[in-house]
CSV table of C-alpha atoms and ligand atoms in Angstrom, one decimal:
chain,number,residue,atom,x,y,z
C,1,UNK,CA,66.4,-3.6,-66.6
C,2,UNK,CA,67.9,-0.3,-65.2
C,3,UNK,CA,67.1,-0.5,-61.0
C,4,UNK,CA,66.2,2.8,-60.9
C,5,UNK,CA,64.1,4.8,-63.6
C,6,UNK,CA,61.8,7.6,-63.9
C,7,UNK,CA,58.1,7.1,-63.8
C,8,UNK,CA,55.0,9.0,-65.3
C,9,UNK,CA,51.9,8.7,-65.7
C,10,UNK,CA,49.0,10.1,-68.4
C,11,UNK,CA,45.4,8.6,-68.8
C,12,UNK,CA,44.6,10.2,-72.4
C,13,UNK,CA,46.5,11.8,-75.0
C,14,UNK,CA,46.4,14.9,-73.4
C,15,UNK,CA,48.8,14.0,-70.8
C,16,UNK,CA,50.2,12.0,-72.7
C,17,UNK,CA,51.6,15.2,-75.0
C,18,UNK,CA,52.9,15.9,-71.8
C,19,UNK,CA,54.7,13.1,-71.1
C,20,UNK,CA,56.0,13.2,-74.4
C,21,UNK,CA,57.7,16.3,-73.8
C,22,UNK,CA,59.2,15.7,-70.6
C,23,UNK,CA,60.6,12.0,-72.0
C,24,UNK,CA,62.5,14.2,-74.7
C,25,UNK,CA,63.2,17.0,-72.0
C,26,UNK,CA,65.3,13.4,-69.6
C,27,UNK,CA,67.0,12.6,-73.0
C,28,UNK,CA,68.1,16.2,-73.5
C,29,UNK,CA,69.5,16.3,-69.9
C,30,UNK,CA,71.2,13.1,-70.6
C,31,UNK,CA,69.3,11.4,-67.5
C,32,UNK,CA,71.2,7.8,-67.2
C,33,UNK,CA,68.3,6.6,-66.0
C,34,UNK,CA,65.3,5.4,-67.9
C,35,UNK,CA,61.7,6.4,-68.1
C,36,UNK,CA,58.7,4.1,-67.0
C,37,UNK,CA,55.4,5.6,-68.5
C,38,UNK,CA,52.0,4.4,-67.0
C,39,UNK,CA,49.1,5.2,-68.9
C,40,UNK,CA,45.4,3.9,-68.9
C,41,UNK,CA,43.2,2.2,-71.6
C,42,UNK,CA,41.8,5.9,-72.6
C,43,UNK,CA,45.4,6.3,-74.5
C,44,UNK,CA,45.0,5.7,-78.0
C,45,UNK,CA,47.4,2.9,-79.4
C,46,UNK,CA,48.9,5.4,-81.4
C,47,UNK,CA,50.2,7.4,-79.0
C,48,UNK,CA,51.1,4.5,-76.6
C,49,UNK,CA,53.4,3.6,-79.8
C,50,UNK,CA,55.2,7.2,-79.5
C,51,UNK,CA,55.5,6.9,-75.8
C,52,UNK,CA,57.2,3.5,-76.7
C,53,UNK,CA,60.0,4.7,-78.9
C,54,UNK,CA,61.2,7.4,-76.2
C,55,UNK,CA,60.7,5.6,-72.9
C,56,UNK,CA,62.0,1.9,-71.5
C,57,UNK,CA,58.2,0.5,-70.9
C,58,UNK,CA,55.1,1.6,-71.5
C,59,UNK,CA,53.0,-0.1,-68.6
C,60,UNK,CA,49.6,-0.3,-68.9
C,61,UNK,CA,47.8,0.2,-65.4
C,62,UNK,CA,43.7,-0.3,-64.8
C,63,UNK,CA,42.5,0.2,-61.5
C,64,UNK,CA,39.0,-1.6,-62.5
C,65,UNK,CA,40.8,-4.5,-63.7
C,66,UNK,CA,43.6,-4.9,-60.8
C,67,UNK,CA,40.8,-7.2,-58.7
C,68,UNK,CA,42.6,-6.3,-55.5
C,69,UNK,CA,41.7,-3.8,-53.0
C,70,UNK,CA,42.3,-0.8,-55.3
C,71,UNK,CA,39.5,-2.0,-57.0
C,72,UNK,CA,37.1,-2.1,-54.5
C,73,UNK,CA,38.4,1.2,-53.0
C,74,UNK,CA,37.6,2.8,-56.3
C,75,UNK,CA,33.9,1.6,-55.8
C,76,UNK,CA,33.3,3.0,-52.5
C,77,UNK,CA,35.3,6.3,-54.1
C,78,UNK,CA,35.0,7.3,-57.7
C,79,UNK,CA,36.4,10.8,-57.1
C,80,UNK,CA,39.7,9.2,-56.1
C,81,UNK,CA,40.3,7.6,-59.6
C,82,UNK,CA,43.3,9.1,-60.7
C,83,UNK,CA,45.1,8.7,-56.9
C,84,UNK,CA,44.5,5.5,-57.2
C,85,UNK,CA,46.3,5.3,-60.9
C,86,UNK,CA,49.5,7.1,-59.5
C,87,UNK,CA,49.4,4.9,-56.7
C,88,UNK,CA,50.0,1.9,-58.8
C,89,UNK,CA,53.7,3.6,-59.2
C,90,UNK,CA,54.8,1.6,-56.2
C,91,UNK,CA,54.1,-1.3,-58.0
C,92,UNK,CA,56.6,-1.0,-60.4
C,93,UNK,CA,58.7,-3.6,-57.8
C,94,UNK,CA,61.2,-4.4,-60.9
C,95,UNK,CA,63.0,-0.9,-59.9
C,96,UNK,CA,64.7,-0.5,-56.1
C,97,UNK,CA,64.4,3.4,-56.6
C,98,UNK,CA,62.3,5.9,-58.2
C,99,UNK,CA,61.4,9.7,-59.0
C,100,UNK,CA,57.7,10.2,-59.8
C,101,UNK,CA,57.2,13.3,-62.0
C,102,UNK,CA,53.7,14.4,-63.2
C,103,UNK,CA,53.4,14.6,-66.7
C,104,UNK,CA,53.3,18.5,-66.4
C,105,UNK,CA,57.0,18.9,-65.5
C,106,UNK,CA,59.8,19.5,-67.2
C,107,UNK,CA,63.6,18.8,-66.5
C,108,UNK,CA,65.6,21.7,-67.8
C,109,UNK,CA,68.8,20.2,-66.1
C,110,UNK,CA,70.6,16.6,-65.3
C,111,UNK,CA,69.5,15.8,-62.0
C,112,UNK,CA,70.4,12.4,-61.5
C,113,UNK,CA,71.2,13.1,-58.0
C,114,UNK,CA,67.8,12.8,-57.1
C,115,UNK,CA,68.0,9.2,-56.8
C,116,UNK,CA,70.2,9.6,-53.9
C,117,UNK,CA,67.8,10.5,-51.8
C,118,UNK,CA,65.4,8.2,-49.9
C,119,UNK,CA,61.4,7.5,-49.7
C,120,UNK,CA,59.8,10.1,-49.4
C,121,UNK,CA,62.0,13.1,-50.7
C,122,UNK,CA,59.7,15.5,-52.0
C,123,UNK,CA,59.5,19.9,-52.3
C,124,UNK,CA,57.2,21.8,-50.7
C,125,UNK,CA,53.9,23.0,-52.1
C,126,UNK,CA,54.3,26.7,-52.7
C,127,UNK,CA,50.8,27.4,-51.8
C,128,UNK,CA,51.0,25.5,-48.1
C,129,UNK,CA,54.8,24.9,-48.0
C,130,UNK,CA,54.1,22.4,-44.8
C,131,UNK,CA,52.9,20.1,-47.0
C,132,UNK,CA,54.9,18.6,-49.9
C,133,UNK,CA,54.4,18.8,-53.8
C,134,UNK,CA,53.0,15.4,-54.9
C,135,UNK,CA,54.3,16.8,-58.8
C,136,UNK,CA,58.2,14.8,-58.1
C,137,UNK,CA,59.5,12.4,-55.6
C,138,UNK,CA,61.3,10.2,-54.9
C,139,UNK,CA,60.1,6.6,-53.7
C,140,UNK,CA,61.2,2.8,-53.5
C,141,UNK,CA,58.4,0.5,-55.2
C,142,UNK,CA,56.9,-2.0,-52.6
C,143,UNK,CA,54.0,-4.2,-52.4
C,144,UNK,CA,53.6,-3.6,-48.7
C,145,UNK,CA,53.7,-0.1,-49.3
C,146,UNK,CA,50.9,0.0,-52.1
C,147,UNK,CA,49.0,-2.2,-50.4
C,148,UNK,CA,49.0,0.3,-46.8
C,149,UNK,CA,48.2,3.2,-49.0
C,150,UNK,CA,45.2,1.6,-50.6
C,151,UNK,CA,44.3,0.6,-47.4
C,152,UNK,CA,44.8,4.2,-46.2
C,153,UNK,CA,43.0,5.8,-48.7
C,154,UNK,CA,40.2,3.6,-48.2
C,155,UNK,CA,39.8,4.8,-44.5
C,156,UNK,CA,40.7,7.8,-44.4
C,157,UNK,CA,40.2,9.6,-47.8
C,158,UNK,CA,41.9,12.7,-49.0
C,159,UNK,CA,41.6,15.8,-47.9
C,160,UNK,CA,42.2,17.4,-51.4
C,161,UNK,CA,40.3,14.9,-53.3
C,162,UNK,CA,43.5,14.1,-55.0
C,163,UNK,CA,47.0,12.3,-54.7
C,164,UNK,CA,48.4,14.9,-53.4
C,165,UNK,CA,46.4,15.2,-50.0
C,166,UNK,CA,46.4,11.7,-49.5
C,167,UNK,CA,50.1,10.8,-50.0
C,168,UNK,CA,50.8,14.4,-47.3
C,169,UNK,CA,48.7,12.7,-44.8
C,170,UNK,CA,50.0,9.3,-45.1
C,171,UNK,CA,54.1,10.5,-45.5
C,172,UNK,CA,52.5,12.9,-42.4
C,173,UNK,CA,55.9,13.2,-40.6
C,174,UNK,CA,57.6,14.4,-44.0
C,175,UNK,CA,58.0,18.1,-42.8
C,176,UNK,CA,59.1,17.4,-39.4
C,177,UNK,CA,61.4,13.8,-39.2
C,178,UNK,CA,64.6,14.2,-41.6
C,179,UNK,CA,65.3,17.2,-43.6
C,180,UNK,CA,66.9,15.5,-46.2
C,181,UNK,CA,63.7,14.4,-47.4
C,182,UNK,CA,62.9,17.9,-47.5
C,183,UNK,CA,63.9,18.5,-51.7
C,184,UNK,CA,65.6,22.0,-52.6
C,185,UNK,CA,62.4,24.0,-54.2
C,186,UNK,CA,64.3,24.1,-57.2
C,187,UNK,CA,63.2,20.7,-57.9
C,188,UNK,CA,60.0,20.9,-58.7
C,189,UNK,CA,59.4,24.9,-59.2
C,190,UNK,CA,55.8,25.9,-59.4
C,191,UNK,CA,56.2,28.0,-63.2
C,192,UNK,CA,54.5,30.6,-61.2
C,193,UNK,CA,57.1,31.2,-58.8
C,194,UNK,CA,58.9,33.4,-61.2
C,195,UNK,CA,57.2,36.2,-61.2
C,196,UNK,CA,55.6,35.5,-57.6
C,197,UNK,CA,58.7,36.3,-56.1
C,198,UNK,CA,60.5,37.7,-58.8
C,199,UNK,CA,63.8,39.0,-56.8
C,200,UNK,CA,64.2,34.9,-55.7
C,201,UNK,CA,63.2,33.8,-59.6
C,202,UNK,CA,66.1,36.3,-60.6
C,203,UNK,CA,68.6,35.2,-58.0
C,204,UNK,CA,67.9,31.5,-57.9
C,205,UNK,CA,66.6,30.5,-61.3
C,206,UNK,CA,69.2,29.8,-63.5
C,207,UNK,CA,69.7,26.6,-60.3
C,208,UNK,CA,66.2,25.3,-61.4
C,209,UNK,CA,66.3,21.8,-62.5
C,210,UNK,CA,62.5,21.2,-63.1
C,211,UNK,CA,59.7,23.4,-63.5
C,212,UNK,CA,56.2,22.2,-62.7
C,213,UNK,CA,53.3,23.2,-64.4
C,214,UNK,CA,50.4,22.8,-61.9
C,215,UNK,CA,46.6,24.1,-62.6
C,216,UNK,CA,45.5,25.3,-65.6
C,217,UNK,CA,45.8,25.7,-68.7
C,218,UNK,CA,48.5,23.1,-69.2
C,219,UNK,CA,51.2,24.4,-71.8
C,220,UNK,CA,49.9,21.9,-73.9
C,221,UNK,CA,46.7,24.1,-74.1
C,222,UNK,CA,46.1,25.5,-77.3
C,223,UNK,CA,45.9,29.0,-75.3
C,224,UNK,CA,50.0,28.8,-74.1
C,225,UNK,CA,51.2,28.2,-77.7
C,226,UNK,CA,51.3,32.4,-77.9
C,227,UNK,CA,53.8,31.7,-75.1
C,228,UNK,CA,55.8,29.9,-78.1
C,229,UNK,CA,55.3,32.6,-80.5
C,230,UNK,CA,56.8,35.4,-78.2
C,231,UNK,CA,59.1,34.1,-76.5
C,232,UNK,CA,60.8,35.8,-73.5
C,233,UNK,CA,64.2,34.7,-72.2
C,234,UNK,CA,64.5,31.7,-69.7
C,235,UNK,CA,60.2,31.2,-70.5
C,236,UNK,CA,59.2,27.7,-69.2
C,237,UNK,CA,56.7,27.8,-71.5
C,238,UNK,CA,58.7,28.6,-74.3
C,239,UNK,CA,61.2,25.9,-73.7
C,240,UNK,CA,58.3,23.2,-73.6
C,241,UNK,CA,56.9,24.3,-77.3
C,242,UNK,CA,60.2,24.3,-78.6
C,243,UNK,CA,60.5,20.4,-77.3
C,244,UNK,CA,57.3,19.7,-78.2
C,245,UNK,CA,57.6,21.3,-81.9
C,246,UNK,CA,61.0,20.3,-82.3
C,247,UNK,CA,60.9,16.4,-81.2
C,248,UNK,CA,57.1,15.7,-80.3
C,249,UNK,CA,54.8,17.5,-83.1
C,250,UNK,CA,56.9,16.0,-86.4
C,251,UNK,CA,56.0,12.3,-85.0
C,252,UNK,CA,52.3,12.9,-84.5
C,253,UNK,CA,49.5,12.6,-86.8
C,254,UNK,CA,47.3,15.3,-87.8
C,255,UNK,CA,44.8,13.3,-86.0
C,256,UNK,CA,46.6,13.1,-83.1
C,257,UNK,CA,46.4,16.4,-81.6
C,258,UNK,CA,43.7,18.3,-83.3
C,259,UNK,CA,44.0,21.4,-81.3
C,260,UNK,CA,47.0,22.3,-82.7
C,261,UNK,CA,45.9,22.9,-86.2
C,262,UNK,CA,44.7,26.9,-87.1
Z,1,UDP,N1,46.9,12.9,-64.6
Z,1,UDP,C1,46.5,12.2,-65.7
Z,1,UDP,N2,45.2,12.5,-66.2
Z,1,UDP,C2,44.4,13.4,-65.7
Z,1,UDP,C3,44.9,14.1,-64.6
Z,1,UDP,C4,46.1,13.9,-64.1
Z,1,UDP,O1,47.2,11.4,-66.2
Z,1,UDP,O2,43.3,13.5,-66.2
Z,1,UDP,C5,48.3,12.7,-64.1
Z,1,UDP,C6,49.4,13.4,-64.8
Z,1,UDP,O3,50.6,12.7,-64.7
Z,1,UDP,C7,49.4,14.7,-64.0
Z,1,UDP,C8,49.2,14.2,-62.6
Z,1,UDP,O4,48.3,13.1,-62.7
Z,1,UDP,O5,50.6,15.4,-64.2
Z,1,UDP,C9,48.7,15.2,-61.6
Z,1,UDP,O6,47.7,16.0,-62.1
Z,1,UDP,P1,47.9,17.5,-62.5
Z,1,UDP,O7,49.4,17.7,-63.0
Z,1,UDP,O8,46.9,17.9,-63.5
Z,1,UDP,O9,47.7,18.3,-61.1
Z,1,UDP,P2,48.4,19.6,-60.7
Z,1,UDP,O10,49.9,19.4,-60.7
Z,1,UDP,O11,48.0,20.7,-61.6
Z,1,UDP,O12,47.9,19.8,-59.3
Z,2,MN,MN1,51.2,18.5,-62.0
């Protein structure tokens, strides 16, 4: 087993499709490290197998069935479900070094370099850029460490209702202590970003390593799969339907992903 590896995580087939496309979108980059994929038991067993063939381990992670403090955490607060599911990446203690990415990225280059940087390396958030982007970073599994931010989630929440809030007020001296754990934006653009500041997008672009697709609709939603249809050049959209057609869709069941059918 590699030391260091990529890790994602989906909780239904929905995500799932994403993570799909991002695990062909490493292998394209030729990523020398491997992928870890966490899902939950709402991810049917046929797409666990297709998430099998393309990553190093599929690992199956239940918060309701972990009997430690997770658990219990969860009871006191439902809303934090999901948190509480990414959270489990830091115990992946088989790896020394990681890169979380959320199953709505994409890598469009090799960034291996990534995993020289140190817990917790992560971009800012382009809509409060003093807080970091929980969509990619970089982290060292740990016991301790999961068990601290179970224990800090329990007391003190998240201010977001999501990972995302809880993991900026936990890693609260990110922005401030070492600005190497500040990442370059261009890993983990917002898709937005390109025509939000367009000049920047047109300038910096091509440097982009991975694009984020945060809110809604995912480009898994039938709605994007226009984006496919009419293509413009260097569309983030475009280049995940062309994975997804090209390596994902010929390995799935009709059944599988219903909302692609006319
Ligand atoms: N996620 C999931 N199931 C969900 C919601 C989220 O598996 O129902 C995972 C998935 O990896 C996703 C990440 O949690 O990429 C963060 O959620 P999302 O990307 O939807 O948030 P955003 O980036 O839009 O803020
Ligand atoms: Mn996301």
């Amino acid at each position: 087993m590699a030391a260091e590896a990529w890790v994602t995580l989906a909780t239904n087939d929905s995500y799932a499709v994403g993570a799909l496309v991002l695990a062909h979108s490493l292998k394209s980059v030729n990523s020398t490290r491997p992928l870890v994929v966490m899902i939950t038991d709402q991810v049917s067993s046929a797409m666990r197998n297709r998430l099998g063939e393309i990553s190093c381990r599929v690992q199956e992670v239940n918060v309701m069935d972990s009997k430690d403090s997770a658990h219990l955490a969860l009871l006191a607060r439902p809303e934090l479900g999901i948190t509480f599911t990414k959270l489990h990446c830091w115990t992946l203690t088989d790896f020394s070094k990681c890169v979380f990415l959320d199953a709505d990225t994409l890598v469009i280059q090799n960034c291996d370099e990534l995993f020289d940087r140190e817990e917790f390396s992560a971009a800012a958030d382009a809509g409060w850029p003093d807080c970091f982007n929980s969509g990619v970073f970089v982290f060292r599994p740990s016991m301790e460490t999961y068990g601290k931010l179970v224990e800090f989630a329990v007391a003190e929440g998240s201010f977001d209702g999501g990972d995302q809030g809880l993991l900026n007020s936990y890693f609260a001296d990110w922005a401030t202590k070492d600005i190497s754990r500040r990442l370059p934006f261009i890993y983990n653009m917002t898709a937005s970003a390109s025509y939000s500041y367009r000049p920047a997008y047109k300038q910096f672009g091509k440097n982009v390593r991975i694009v984020h697709f945060i809110g809604s609709p995912k480009p898994w939603q039938a709605s994007e799969a226009s984006a496919f249809q009419n293509p413009v050049p260097g569309d983030h959209i475009a280049h995940w339907w062309r994975i997804f057609i090209c390596n994902v869709l010929p390995r799935l069941s009709s059944d599988m992903f219903p909302i692609l059918r006319p």
